[in-house]
Coordinates of C-alpha atoms in Angstrom, one line a residue:
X14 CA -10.8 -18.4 -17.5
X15 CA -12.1 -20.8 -14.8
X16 CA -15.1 -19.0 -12.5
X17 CA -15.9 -20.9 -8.7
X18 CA -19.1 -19.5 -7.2
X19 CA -18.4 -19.2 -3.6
X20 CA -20.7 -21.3 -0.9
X21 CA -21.9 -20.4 1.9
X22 CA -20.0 -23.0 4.2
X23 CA -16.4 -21.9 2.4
X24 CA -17.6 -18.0 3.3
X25 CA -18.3 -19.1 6.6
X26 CA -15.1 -20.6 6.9
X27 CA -13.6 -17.8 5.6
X28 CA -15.2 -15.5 7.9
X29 CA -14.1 -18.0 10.9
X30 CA -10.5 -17.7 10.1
X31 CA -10.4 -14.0 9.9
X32 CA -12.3 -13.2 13.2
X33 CA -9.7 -16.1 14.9
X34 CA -6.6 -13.5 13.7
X35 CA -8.1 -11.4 16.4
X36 CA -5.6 -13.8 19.2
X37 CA -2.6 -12.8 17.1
X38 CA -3.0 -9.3 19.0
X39 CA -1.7 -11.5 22.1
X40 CA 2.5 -10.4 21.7
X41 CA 4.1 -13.6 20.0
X42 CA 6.4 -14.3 16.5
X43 CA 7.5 -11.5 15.0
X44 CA 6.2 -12.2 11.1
X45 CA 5.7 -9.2 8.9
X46 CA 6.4 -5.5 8.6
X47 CA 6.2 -2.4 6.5
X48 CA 8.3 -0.4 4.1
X49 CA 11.8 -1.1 5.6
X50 CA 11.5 -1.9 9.5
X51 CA 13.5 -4.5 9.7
X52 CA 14.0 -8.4 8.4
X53 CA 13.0 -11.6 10.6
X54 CA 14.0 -15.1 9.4
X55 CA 10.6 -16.2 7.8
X56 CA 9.9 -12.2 5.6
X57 CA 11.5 -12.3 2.4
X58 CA 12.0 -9.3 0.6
X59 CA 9.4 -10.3 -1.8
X60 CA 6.6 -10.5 0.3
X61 CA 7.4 -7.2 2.1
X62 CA 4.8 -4.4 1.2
X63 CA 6.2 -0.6 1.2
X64 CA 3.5 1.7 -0.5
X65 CA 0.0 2.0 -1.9
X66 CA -0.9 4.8 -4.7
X67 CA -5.0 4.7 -5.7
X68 CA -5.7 7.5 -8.1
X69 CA -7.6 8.7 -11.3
X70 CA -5.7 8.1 -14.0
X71 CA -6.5 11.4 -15.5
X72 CA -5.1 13.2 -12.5
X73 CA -1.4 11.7 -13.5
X74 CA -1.9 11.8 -17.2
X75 CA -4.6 14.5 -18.6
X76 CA -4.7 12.2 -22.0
X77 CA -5.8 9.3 -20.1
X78 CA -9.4 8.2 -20.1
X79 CA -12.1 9.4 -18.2
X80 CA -13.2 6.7 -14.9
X81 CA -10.1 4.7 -15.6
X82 CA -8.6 4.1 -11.7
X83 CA -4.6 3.0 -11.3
X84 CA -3.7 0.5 -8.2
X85 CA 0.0 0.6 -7.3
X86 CA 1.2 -2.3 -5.1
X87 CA 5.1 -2.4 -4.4
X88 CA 6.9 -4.6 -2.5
X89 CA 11.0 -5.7 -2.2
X90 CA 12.1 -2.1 -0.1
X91 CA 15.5 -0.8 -1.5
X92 CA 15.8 -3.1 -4.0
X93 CA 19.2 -2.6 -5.5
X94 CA 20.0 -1.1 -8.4
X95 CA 20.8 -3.4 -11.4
X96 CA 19.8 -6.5 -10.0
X97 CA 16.2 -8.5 -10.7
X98 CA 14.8 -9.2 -7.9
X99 CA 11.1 -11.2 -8.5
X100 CA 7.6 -11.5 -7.4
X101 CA 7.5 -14.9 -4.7
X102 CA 6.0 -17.6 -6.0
X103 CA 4.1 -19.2 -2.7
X104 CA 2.4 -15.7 -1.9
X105 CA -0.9 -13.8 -3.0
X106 CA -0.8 -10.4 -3.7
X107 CA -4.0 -8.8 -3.2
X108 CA -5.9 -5.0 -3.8
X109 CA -9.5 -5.4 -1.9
X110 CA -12.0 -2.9 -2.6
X111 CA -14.9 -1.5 -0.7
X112 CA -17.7 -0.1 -2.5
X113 CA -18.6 3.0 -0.6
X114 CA -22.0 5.0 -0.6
X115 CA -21.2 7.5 1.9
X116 CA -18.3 9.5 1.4
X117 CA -18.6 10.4 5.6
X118 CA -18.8 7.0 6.3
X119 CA -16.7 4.5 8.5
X120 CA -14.7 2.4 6.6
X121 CA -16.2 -1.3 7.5
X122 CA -13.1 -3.1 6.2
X123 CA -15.1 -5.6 4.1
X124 CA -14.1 -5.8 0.6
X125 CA -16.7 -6.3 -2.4
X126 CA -14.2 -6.9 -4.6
X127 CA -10.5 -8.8 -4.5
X128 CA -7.7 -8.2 -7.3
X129 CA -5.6 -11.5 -6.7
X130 CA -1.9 -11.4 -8.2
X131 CA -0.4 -15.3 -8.2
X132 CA 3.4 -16.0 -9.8
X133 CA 5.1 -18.4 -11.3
X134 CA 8.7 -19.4 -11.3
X135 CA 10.8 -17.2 -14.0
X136 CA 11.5 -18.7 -17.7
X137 CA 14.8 -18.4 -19.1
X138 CA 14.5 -14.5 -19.9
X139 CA 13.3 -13.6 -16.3
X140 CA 9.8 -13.4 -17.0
X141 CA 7.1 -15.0 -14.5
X142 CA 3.8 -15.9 -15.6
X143 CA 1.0 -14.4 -13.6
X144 CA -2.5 -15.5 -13.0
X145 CA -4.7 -12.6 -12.1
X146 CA -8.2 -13.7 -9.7
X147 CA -10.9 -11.6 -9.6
X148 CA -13.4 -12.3 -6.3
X149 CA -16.6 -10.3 -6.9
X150 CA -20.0 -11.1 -5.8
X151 CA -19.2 -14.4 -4.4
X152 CA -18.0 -15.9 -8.0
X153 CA -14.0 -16.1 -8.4
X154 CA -12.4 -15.6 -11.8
X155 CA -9.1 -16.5 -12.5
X156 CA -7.4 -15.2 -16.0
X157 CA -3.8 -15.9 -17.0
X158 CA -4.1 -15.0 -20.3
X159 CA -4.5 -11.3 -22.3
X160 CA -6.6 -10.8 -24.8
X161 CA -4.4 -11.5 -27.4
X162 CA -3.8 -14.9 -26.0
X163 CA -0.4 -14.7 -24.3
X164 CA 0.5 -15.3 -20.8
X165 CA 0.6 -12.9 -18.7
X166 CA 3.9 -12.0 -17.9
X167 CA 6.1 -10.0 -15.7
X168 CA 8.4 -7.1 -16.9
X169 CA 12.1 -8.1 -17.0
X170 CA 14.9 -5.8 -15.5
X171 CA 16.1 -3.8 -18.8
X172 CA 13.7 -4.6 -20.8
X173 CA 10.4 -2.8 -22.7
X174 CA 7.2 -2.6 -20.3
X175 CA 4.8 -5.2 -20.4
X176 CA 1.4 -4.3 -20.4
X177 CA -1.2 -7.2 -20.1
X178 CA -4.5 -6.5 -21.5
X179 CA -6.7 -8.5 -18.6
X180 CA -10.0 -9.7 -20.0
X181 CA -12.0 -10.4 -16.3
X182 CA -15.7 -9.8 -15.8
X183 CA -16.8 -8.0 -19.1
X184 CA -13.7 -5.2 -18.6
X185 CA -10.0 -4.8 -19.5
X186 CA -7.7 -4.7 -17.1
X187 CA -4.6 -3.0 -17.6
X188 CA -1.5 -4.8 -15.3
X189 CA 2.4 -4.3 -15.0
X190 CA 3.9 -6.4 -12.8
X191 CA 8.2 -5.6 -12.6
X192 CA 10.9 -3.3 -11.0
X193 CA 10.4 0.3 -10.7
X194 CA 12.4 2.9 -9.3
X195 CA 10.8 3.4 -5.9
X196 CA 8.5 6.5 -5.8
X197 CA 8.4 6.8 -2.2
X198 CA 10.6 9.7 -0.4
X199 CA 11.4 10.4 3.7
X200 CA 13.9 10.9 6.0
X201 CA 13.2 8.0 7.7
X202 CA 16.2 7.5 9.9
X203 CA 15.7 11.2 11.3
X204 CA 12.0 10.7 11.7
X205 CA 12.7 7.8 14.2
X206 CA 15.1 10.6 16.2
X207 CA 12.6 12.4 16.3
X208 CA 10.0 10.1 17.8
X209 CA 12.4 9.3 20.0
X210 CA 13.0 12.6 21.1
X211 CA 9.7 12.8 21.9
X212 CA 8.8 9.3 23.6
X213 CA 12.0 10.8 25.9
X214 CA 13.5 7.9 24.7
X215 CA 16.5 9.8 23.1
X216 CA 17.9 13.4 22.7
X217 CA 15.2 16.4 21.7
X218 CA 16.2 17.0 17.9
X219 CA 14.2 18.2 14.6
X220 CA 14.6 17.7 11.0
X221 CA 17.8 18.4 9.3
X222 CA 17.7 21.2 6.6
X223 CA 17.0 20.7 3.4
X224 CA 20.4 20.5 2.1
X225 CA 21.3 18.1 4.5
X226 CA 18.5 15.8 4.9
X227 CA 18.4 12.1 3.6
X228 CA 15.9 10.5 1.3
X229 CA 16.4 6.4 2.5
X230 CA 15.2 5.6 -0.8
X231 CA 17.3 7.4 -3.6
X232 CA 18.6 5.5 -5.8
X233 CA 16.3 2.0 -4.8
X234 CA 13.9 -0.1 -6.7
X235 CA 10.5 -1.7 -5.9
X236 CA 8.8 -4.2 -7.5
X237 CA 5.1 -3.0 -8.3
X238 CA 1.9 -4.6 -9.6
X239 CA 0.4 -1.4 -11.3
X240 CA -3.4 -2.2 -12.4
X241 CA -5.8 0.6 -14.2
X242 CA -9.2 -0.3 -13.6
X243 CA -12.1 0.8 -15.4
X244 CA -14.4 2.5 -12.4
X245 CA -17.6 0.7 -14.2
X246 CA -15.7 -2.4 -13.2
X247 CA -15.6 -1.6 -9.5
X248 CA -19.1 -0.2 -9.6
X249 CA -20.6 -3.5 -10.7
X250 CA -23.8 -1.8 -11.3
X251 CA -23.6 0.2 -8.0
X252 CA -23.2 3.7 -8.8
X253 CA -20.5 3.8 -6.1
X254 CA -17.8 6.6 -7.2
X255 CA -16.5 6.1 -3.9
X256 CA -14.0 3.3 -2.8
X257 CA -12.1 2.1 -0.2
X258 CA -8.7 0.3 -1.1
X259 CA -6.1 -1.8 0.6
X260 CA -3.1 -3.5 -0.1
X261 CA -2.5 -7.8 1.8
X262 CA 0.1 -10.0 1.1
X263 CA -0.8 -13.6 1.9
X264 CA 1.5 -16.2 2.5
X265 CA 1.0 -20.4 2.6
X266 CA -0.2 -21.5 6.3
X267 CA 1.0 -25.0 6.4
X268 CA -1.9 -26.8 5.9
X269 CA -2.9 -25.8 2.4
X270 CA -4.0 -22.8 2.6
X271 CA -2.9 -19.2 3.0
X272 CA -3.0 -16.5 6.2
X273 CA -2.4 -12.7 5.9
X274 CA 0.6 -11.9 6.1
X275 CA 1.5 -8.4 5.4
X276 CA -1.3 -5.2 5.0
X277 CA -0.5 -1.8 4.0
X278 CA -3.0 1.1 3.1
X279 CA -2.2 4.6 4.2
X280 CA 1.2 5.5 4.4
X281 CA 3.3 5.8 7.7
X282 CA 0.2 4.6 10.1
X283 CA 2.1 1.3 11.2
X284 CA 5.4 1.7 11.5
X285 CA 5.1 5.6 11.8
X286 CA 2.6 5.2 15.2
X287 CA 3.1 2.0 16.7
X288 CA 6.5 0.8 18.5
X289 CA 5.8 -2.6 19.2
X290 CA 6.9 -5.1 17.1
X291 CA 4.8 -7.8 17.7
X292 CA 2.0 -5.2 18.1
X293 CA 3.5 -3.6 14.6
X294 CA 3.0 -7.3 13.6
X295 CA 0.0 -8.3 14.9
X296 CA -1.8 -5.1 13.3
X297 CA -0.7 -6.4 9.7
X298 CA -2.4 -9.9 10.3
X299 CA -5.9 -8.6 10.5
X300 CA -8.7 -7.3 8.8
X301 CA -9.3 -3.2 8.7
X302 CA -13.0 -4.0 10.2
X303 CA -11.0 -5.1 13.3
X304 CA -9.0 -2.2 13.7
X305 CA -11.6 -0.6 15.7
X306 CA -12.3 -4.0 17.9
X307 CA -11.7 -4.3 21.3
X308 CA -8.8 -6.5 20.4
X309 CA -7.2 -4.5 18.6
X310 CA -7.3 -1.7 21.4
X311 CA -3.1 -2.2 22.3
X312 CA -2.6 -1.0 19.1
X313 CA -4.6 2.1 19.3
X314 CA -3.5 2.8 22.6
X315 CA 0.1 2.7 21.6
X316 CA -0.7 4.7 18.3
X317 CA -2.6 7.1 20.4
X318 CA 0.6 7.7 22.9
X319 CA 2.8 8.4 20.0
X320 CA 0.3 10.9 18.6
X321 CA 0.2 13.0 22.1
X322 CA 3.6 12.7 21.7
X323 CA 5.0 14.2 18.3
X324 CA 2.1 16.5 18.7
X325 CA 3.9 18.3 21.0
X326 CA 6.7 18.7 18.3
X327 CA 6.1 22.5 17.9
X328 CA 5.6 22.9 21.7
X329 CA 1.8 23.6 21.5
X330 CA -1.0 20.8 22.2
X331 CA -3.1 21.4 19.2
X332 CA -4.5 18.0 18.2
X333 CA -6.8 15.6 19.7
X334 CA -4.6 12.2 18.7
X335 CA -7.8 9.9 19.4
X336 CA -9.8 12.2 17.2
X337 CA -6.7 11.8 14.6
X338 CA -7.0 7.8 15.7
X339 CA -10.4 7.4 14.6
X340 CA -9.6 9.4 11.7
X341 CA -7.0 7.0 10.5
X342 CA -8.6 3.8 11.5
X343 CA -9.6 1.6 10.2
X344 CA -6.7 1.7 7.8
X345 CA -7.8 1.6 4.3
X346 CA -7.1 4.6 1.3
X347 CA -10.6 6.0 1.0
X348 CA -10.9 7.8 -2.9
X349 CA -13.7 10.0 -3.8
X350 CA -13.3 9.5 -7.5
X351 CA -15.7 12.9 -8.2
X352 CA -12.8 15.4 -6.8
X353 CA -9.4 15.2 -8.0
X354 CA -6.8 12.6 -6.7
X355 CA -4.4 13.6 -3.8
X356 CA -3.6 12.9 -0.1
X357 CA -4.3 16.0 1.2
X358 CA -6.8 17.0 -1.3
X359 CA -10.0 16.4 0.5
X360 CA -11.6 15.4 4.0
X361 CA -14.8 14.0 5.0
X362 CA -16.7 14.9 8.5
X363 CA -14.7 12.6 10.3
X364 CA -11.6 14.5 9.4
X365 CA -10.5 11.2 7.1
X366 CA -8.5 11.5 3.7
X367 CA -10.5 10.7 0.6
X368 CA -8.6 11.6 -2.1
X369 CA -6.5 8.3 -2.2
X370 CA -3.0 8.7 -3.4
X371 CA -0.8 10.2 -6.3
X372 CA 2.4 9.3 -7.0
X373 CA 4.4 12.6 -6.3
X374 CA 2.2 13.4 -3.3
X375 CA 4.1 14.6 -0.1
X376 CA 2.2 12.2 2.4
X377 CA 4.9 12.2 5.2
X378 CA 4.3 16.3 5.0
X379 CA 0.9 16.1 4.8
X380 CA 0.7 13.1 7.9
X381 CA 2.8 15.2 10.1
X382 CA 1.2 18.4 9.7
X383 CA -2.0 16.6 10.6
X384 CA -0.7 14.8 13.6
X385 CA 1.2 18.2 14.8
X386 CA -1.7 20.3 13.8
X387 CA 0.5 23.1 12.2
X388 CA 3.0 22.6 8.7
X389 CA 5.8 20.4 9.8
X390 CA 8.1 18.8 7.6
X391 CA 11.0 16.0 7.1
X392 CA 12.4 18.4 4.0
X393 CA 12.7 15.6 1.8
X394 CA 10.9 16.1 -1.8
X395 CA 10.7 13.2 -4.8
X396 CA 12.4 15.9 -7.1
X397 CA 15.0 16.7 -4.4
X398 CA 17.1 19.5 -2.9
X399 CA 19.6 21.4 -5.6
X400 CA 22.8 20.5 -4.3
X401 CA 22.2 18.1 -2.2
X402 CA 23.0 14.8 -4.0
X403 CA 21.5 12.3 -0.8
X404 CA 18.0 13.5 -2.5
X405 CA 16.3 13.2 -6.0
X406 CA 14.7 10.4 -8.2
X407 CA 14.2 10.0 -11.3
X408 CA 11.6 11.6 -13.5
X409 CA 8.2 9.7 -13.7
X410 CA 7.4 8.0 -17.1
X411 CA 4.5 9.9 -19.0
X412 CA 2.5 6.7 -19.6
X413 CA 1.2 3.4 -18.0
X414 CA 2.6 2.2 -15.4
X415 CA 3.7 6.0 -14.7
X416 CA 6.7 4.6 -12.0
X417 CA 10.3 5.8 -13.1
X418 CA 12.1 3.3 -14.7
X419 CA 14.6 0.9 -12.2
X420 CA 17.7 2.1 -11.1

């Protein structure tokens, strides 16, 4: 376990280099994305983010223990069955954590704490050592091995879970780092017709009945770095129980260090509101505490357009989409760990969701009916439609790490 405490030169440097990502917002290279919109020639698959679950454990297993939080980071979109697909091993995969103590608050985007996720090359039985960094109060830890002494290790395709007991900061993490079936259920394709539809950039259409309508990720796998944290741990002696989470990949820069690559907190606010792709782009090269910066107003605007736009879905104007805007922004998965988890569960004053994320949760139904301002929906459901075999997954496992098993 090797622990680095943090100057104040390297945090100003740090601090530099974010607040220069602002000039990305300018259009240019097209260099990251979200859950499936597309491959460019320097994105692999590995370093492409699709979804973020935060909930209390207890919420998805009633045996679980009390203050025990799970992260769930997956990556690799429609993954294919029956084939390993691995972690990359020149990126950072990172969970940062705001330590809230307003529940009505504006997220600032600043995280107190950093879960850093670092892998090596696969062994011989496709298992890739992993080196878990902890950045809290200006001291880094870096662990890579459990309790009982082993590396920690990735899960194989076919193979029993691995479940690495994490010894970092006077707590146990929990981690499981492999393929999963991909949790994650939309009509995608149709959802784009719609917007279309109304941008009056294509024909008017809806959603397609349930028995017809497509779920673009049947039948797919993810690879997911699922963490339970103890909430003491993100507390640090705070008293927070409320936390705001989001998801980074980060990706080497050239000149030895790394650059943000990839960000990804609520689900469907990128590639859902903004068209752009090098806005689309841009967005997932900065910080949530500039979402709400002047530079970052293209994207707003444009998210803001789109919002007027599908609110009109049920032929009434019933939203305010800059209300909605500020709602959303800045972009991080706000839990209020003294409710139950779920997306729609709970709002603050600002209208924002703070109940973070659950795994079976219907967030494309719950985002559209808050963006339309009445119940809309795609007609898509994780169990599926009986008799209609383009929908359905697999049933979720009853323990740790909770994801169905691959395809």
């Amino acid at each position: 376990m090797l622990t680095v405490k943090l100057t104040k030169k390297i945090r100003r440097i740090i601090l530099a280099i974010e607040a220069a990502l602002i000039v990305v917002l300018t259009p240019g290279i097209i260099a990251a994305s979200d859950h499936d919109d597309g491959e460019v020639d320097i994105k692999g698959r590995a370093v492409n983010l699709t979804d973020l679950y935060v909930y209390r454990e207890k919420d998805q297993n009633s045996g679980a223990a009390d203050g025990d939080l799970v992260f769930t980071m997956n990556t690799n979109p429609r993954s294919v069955a029956r084939y390993q697909y691995y972690f990359s091993t020149t990126a950072l995969y990172q969970f940062h954590i705001t330590q809230v103590g307003d529940v009505n608050s504006t997220p600032t985007g600043r995280a107190d704490i950093i879960l850093r996720f670092a892998f090596s090359p696969p062994n011989n039985q496709g298992m890739q050592a992993m080196a878990v960094t902890v950045v809290r109060g200006g001291s880094q830890t870096t662990t890579k091995t459990t309790v009982k002494g082993g590396f920690i290790a990735t899960t194989p395709l076919n193979s029993n879970a691995v479940l690495n007991t994490v010894p970092v900061g006077g707590s146990n993490l929990t981690v499981f780092a492999g393929l999963r079936e991909d949790p994650f259920f939309f009509d995608v394709e149709q959802y784009f017709r719609v917007r279309a539809g109304a941008l009056g950039t294509g024909p008017k259409v809806g959603f397609k009945e349930p028995s017809k309508a497509l779920d673009f990720a049947k039948g797919y796998n993810v690879n997911t770095i699922t963490v339970r944290v103890p909430k003491a741990f993100l507390q640090a002696g705070t008293g927070a129980n409320t936390f705001d989470v989001w998801s980074t990949v980060s990706v080497r820069d050239g000149v030895g260090g790394f650059k943000q690559f990839e960000r990804l907190a609520r689900p469907a606010i990128n590639e859902g509101l903004v068209l752009t792709p090098q806005l689309m782009e841009a967005f997932n090269t900065i910080s949530p505490r500039l979402d709400l910066s002047a530079a970052a107003a293209p994207v707003r605007q444009e998210a803001v357009a789109t919002l007027n736009a599908v609110d009109l879905l049920d032929g009434k104007d019933n939203v305010d989409a800059n209300a909605i805007a500020k709602a959303f922004l800045p972009d991080v998965m706000r839990i209020d760990t003294t409710r139950p988890s779920g997306y729609g569960s709970a709002t603050n004053s600002q209208g924002s969701l703070i109940g973070g994320r659950l795994l079976l949760d219907d967030v494309i139904d719950i985002t559209l009916g808050a963006l339309v301002g009445s119940p809309v929906g795609d007609n898509v459901s994780y169990n599926g439609t009986p008799g209609n075999p383009a929908q359905g997954h697999k049933p979720l496992e009853p323990n740790f790490p909770y994801l169905a098993l691959p395809n």
